[in-house]
CSV table of C-alpha atoms in Angstrom, one decimal:
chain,number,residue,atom,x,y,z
L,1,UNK,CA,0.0,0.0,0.0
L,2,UNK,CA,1.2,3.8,-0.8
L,3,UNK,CA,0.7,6.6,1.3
L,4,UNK,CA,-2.5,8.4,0.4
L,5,UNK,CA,-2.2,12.0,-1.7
L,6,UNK,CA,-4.8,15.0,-1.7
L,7,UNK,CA,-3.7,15.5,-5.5
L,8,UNK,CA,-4.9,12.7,-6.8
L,9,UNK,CA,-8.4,10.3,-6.5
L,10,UNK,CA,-11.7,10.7,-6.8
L,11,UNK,CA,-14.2,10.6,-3.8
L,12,UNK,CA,-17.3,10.4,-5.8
L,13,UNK,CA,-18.0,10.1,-9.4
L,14,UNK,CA,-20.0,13.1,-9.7
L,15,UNK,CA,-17.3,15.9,-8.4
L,16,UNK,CA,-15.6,18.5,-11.3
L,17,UNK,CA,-13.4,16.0,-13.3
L,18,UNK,CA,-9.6,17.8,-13.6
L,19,UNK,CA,-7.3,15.1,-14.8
L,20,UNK,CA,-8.9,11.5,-16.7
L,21,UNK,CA,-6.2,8.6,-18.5
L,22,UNK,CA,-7.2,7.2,-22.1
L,23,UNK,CA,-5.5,5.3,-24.4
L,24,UNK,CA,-5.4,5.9,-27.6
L,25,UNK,CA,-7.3,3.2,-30.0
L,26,UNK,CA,-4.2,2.1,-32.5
L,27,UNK,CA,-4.6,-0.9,-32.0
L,28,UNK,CA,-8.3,-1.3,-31.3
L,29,UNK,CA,-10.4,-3.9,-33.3
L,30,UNK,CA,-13.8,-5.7,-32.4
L,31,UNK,CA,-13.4,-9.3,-30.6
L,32,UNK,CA,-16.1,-11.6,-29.3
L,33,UNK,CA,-15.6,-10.2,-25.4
L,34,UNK,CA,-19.2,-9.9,-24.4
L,35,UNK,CA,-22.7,-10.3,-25.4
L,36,UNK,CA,-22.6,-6.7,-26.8
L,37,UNK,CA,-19.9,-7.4,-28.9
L,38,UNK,CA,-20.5,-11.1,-30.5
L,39,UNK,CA,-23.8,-9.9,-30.9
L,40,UNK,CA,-21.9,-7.0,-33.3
L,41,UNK,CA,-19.9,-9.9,-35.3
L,42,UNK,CA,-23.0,-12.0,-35.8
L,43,UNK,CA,-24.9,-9.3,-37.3
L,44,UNK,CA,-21.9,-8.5,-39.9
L,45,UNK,CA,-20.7,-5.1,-38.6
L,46,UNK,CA,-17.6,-3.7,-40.2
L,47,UNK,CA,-14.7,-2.4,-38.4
L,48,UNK,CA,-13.4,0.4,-39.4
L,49,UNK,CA,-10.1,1.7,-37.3
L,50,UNK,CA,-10.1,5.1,-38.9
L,51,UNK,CA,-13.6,5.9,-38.0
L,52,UNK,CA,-12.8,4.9,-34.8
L,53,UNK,CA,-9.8,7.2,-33.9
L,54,UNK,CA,-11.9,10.1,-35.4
L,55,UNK,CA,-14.3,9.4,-32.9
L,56,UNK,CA,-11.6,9.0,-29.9
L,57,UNK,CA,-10.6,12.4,-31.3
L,58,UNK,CA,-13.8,14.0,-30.9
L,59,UNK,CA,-13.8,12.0,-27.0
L,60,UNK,CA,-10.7,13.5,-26.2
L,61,UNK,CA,-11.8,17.3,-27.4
L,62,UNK,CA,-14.9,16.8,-25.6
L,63,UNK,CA,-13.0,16.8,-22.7
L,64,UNK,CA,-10.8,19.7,-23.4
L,65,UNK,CA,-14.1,21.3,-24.2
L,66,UNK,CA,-15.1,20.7,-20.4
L,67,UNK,CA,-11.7,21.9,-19.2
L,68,UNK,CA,-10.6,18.1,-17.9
L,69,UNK,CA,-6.8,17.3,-19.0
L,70,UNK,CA,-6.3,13.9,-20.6
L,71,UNK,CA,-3.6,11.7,-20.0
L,72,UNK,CA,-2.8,8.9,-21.8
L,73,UNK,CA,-1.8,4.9,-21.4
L,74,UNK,CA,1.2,3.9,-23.9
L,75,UNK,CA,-0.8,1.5,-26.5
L,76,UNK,CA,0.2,-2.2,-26.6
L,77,UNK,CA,-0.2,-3.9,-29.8
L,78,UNK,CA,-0.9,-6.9,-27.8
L,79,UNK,CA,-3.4,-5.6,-26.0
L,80,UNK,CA,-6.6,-4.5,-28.3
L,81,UNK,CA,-9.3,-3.6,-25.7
L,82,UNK,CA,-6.9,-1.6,-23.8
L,83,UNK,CA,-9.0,1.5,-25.0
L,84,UNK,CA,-11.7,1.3,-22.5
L,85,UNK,CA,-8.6,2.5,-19.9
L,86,UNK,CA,-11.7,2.3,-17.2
L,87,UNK,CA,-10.9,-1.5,-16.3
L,88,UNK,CA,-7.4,-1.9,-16.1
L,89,UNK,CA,-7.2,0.3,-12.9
L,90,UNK,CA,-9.9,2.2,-9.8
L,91,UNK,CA,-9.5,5.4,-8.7
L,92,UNK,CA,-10.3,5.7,-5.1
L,93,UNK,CA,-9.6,8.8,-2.8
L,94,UNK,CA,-6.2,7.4,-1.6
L,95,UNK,CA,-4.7,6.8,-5.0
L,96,UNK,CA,-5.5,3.8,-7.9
L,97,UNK,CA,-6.0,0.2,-7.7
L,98,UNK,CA,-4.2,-2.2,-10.0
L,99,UNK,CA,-6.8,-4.9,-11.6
L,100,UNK,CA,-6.6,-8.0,-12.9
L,101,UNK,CA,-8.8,-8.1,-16.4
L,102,UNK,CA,-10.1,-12.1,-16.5
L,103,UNK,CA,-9.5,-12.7,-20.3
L,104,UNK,CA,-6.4,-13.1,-22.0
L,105,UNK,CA,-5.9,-10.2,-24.6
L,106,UNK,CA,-6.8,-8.2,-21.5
L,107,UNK,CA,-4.7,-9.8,-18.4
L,108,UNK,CA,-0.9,-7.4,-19.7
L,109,UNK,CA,-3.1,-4.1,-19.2
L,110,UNK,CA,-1.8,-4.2,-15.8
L,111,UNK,CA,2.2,-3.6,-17.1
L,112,UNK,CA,1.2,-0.3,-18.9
L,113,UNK,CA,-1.5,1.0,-16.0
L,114,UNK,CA,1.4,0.3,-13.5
L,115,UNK,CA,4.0,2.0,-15.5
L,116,UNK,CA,2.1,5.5,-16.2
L,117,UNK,CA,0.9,5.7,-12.3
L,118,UNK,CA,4.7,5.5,-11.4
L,119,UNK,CA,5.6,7.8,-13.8
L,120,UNK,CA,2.7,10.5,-13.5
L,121,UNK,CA,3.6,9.8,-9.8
L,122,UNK,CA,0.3,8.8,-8.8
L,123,UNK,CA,0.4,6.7,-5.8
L,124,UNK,CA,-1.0,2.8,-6.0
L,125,UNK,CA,-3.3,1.7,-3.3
L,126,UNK,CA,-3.4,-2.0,-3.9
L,127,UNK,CA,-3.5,-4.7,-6.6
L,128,UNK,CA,-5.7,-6.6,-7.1
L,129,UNK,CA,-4.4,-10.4,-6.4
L,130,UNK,CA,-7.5,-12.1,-4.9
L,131,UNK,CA,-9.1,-12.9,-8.5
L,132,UNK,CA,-10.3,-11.4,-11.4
L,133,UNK,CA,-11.7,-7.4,-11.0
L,134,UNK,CA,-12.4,-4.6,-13.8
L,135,UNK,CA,-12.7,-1.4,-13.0
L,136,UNK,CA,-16.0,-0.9,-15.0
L,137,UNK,CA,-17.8,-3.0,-12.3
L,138,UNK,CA,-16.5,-0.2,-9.6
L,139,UNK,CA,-18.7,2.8,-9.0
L,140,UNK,CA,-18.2,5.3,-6.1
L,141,UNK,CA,-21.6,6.5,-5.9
L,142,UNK,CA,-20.7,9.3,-3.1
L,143,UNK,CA,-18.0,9.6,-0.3
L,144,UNK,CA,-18.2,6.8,1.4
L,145,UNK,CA,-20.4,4.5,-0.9
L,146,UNK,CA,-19.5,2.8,-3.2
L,147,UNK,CA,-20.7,-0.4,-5.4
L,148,UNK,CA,-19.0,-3.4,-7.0
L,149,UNK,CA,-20.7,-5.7,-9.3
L,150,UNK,CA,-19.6,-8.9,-9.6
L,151,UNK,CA,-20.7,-10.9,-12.8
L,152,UNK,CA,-18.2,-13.6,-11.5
L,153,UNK,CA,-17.0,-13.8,-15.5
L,154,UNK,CA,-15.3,-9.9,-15.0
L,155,UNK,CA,-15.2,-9.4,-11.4
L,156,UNK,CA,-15.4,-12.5,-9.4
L,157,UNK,CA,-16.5,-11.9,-5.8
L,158,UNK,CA,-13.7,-13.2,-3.9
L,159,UNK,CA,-12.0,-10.5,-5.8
L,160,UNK,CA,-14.4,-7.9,-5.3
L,161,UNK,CA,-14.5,-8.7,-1.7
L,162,UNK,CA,-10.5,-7.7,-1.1
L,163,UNK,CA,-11.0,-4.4,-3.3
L,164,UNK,CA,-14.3,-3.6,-0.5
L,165,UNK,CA,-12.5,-4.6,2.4
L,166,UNK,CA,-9.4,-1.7,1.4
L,167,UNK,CA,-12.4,0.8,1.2
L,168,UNK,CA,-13.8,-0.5,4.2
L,169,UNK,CA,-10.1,-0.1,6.1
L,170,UNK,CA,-10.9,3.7,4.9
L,171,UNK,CA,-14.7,3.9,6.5
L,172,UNK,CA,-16.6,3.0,3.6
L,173,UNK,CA,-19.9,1.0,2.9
L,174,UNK,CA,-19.5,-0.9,0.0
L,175,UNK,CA,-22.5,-3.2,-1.9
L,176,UNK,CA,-21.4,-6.0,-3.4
L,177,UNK,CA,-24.0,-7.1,-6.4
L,178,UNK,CA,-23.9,-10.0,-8.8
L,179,UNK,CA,-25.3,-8.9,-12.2
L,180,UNK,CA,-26.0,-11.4,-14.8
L,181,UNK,CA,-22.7,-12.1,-17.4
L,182,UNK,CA,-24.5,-10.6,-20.2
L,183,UNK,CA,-24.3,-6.9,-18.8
L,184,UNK,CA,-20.3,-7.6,-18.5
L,185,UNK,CA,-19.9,-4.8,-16.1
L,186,UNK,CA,-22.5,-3.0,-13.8
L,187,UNK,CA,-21.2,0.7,-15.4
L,188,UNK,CA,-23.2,-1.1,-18.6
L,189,UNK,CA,-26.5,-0.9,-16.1
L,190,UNK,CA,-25.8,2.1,-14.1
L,191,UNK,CA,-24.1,5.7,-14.7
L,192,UNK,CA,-23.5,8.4,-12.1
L,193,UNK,CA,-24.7,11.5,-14.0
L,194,UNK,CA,-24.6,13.7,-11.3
L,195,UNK,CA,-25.0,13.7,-6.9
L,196,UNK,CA,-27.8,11.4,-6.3
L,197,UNK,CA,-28.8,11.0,-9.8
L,198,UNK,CA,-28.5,7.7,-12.0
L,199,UNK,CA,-29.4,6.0,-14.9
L,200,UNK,CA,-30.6,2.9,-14.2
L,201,UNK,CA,-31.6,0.1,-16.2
L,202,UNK,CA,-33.8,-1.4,-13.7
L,203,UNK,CA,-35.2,-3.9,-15.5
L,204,UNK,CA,-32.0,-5.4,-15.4
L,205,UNK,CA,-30.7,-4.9,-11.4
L,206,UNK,CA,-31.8,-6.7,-8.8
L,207,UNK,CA,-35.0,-5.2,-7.0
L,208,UNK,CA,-33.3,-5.7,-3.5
L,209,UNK,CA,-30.1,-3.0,-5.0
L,210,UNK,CA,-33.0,-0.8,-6.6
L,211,UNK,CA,-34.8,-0.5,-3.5
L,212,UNK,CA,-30.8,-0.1,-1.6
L,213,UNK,CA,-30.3,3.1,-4.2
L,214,UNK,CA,-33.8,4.8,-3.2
L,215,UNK,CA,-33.7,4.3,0.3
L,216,UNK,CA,-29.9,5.9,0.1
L,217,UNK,CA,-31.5,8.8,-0.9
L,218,UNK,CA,-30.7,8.7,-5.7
L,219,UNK,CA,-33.3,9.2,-8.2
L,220,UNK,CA,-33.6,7.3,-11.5
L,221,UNK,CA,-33.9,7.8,-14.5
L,222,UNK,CA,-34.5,4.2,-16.2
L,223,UNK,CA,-33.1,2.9,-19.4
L,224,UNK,CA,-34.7,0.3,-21.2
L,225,UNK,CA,-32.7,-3.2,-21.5
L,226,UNK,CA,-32.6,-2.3,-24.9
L,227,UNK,CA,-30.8,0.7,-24.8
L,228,UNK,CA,-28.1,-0.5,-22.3
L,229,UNK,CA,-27.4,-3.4,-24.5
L,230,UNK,CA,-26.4,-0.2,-26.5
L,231,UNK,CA,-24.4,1.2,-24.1
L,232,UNK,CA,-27.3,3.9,-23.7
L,233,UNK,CA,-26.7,3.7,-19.9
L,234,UNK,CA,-22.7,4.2,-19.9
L,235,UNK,CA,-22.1,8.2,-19.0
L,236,UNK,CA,-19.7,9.8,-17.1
L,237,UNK,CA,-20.2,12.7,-15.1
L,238,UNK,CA,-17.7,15.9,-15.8
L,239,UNK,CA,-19.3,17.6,-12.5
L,240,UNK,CA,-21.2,20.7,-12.6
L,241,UNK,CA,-24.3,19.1,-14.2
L,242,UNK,CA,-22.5,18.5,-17.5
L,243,UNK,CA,-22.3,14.3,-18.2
L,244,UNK,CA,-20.3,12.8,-21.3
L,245,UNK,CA,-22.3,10.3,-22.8
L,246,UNK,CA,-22.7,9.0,-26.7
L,247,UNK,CA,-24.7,10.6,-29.5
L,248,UNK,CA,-26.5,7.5,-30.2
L,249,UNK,CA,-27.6,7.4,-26.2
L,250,UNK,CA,-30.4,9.4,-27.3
L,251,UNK,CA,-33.2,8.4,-24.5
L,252,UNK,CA,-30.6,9.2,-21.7
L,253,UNK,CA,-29.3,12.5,-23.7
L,254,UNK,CA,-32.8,13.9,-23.5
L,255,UNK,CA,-33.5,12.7,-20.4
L,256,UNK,CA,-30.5,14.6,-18.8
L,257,UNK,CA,-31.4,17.4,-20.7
L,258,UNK,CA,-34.8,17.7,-19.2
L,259,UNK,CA,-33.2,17.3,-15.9
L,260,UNK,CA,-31.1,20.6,-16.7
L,261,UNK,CA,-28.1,18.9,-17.1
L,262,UNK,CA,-25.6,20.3,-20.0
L,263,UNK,CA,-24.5,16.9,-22.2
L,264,UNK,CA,-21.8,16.1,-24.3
L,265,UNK,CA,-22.3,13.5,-26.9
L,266,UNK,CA,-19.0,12.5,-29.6
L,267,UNK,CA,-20.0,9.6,-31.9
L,268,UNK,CA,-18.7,6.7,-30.2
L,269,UNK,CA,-20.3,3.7,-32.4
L,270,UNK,CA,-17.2,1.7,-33.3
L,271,UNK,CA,-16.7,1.8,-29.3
L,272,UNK,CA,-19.6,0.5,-28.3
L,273,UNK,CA,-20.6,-1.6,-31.1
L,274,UNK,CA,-17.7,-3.0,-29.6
L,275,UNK,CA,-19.0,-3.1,-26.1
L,276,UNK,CA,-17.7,-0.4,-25.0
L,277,UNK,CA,-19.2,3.3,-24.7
L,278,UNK,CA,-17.9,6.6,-22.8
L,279,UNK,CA,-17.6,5.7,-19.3
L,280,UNK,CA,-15.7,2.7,-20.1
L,281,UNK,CA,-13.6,4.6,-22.4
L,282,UNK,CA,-11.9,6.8,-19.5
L,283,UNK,CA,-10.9,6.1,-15.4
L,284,UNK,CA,-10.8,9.2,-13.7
L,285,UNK,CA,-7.8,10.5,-12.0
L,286,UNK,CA,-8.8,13.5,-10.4
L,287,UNK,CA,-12.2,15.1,-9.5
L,288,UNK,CA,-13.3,17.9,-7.2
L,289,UNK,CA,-13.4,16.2,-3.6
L,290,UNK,CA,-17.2,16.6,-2.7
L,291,UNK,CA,-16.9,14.9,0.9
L,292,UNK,CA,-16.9,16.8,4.2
């Protein structure tokens, strides 16, 4: 374990995003990972790896846009999905967590995540050794709560378990939830638009976690099963009621719209026709601290 650093970490995923790591898609292309993605091979959907770093362009300058600095993983030509930079590491208010991606073409992410925290000089808070764990299956929901989903095919509990018993060595309550392997992560079900406010696709979640969000005090706004298969769900808060979702998200983007929020939406299709959409595409390294 490091020693823990006001500079970087997040304590919620809805404070002012400074700082967020990508990785640049140079070696992206579309492999049967999930449901979402066979799903996109079966129906004879072409890849086409200059569309898609036009549309990680337009990612990155809708950051800029919103004032957040990018940072950026060293691509691997080994590792294709190392683009969705969210699962090869956690942010969590006393620096990152190393994780252990569970298939192969994903499991080296760790060397590259490793090297740019000691070089940025970002302290590491753990690795994850207990199992497999990606980060899209971690969601702070507020200081001091936070959510894991375990699908057991990602993020296998045993693992999820040592990640949740770190935060709860800091004071935190974490929910563990299994969610069913064709959702591959719980950030494909639920996005943290802004303080107390997610999209939901509860259709999808367990009635018992549901019923755990309301009583914790977050509103919903639900997504259909249809959209989330879509990635229609998978937004990232920039804080100060702006959200980064996807232009095809169109059910969530006016939704947040209604709710006053101010959205950003970049084409993102070869991302999450590959299962992938905007909140998997980025793991924050520095937001606003919103705790007391």
């Amino acid at each position: 374990m490091s020693d823990p650093t006001p500079d970087w970490g997040v304590d919620s995923e809805h404070g002012r995003l400074h700082d967020v790591l990508l990785c640049p898609p140079d070696n992206f292309r579309w492999l049967p990972t999930s449901a979402i993605s066979l799903a996109t091979l079966e129906a004879g959907h072409t890849f086409d790896l200059g569309a898609a770093k036009a549309q990680h362009a337009e990612l990155v300058a809708a950051y800029e846009q919103a004032g957040v600095d990018c940072h950026y993983l060293e691509p691997d030509p080994a590792l294709p999905y190392q683009v969705f930079a969210r699962d090869s590491s956690v942010a969590t208010p006393n620096g990152a967590v190393v994780t252990q991606p569970s298939q192969p073409w994903r499991r080296g992410e760790y060397a590259p995540v490793i090297r740019f925290y000691e070089e940025a000089g970002i302290p590491i808070r753990g690795m994850i050794s207990a199992g497999t764990l990606e980060g899209g299956d971690v969601m702070i929901l507020e200081p001091g709560l936070a959510v894991i989903g375990a699908g057991e095919a990602r993020t296998q509990e045993k693992a999820a378990t040592q990640l949740a018993g770190w935060l709860a060595d800091d004071g935190w309550e974490v929910r563990i939830e299994p969610i069913a392997e064709r959702w591959v992560h719980i950030d494909v079900l639920l996005g943290l638009v802004a303080e107390r406010l997610v999209a939901a696709t509860v259709d999808a979640l367990s009635y018992g976690f549901v019923s755990w969000l309301r009583a914790k005090g977050f509103e919903l706004i639900e997504v259909s099963t249809d959209d989330a298969f879509t990635l229609g769900a998978n937004a990232i808060s920039l804080g100060d009621d702006r959200v980064l979702s996807a232009a095809a998200a169109t059910g969530l983007n006016e939704a947040l719209r209604a709710a006053g929020l101010e959205v950003l939406a970049p084409e993102l299709e070869m991302f999450t026709l590959g299962g992938g959409g905007a909140h998997c595409m980025g793991q924050a390294l520095r937001r606003e601290r919103v705790g007391v």
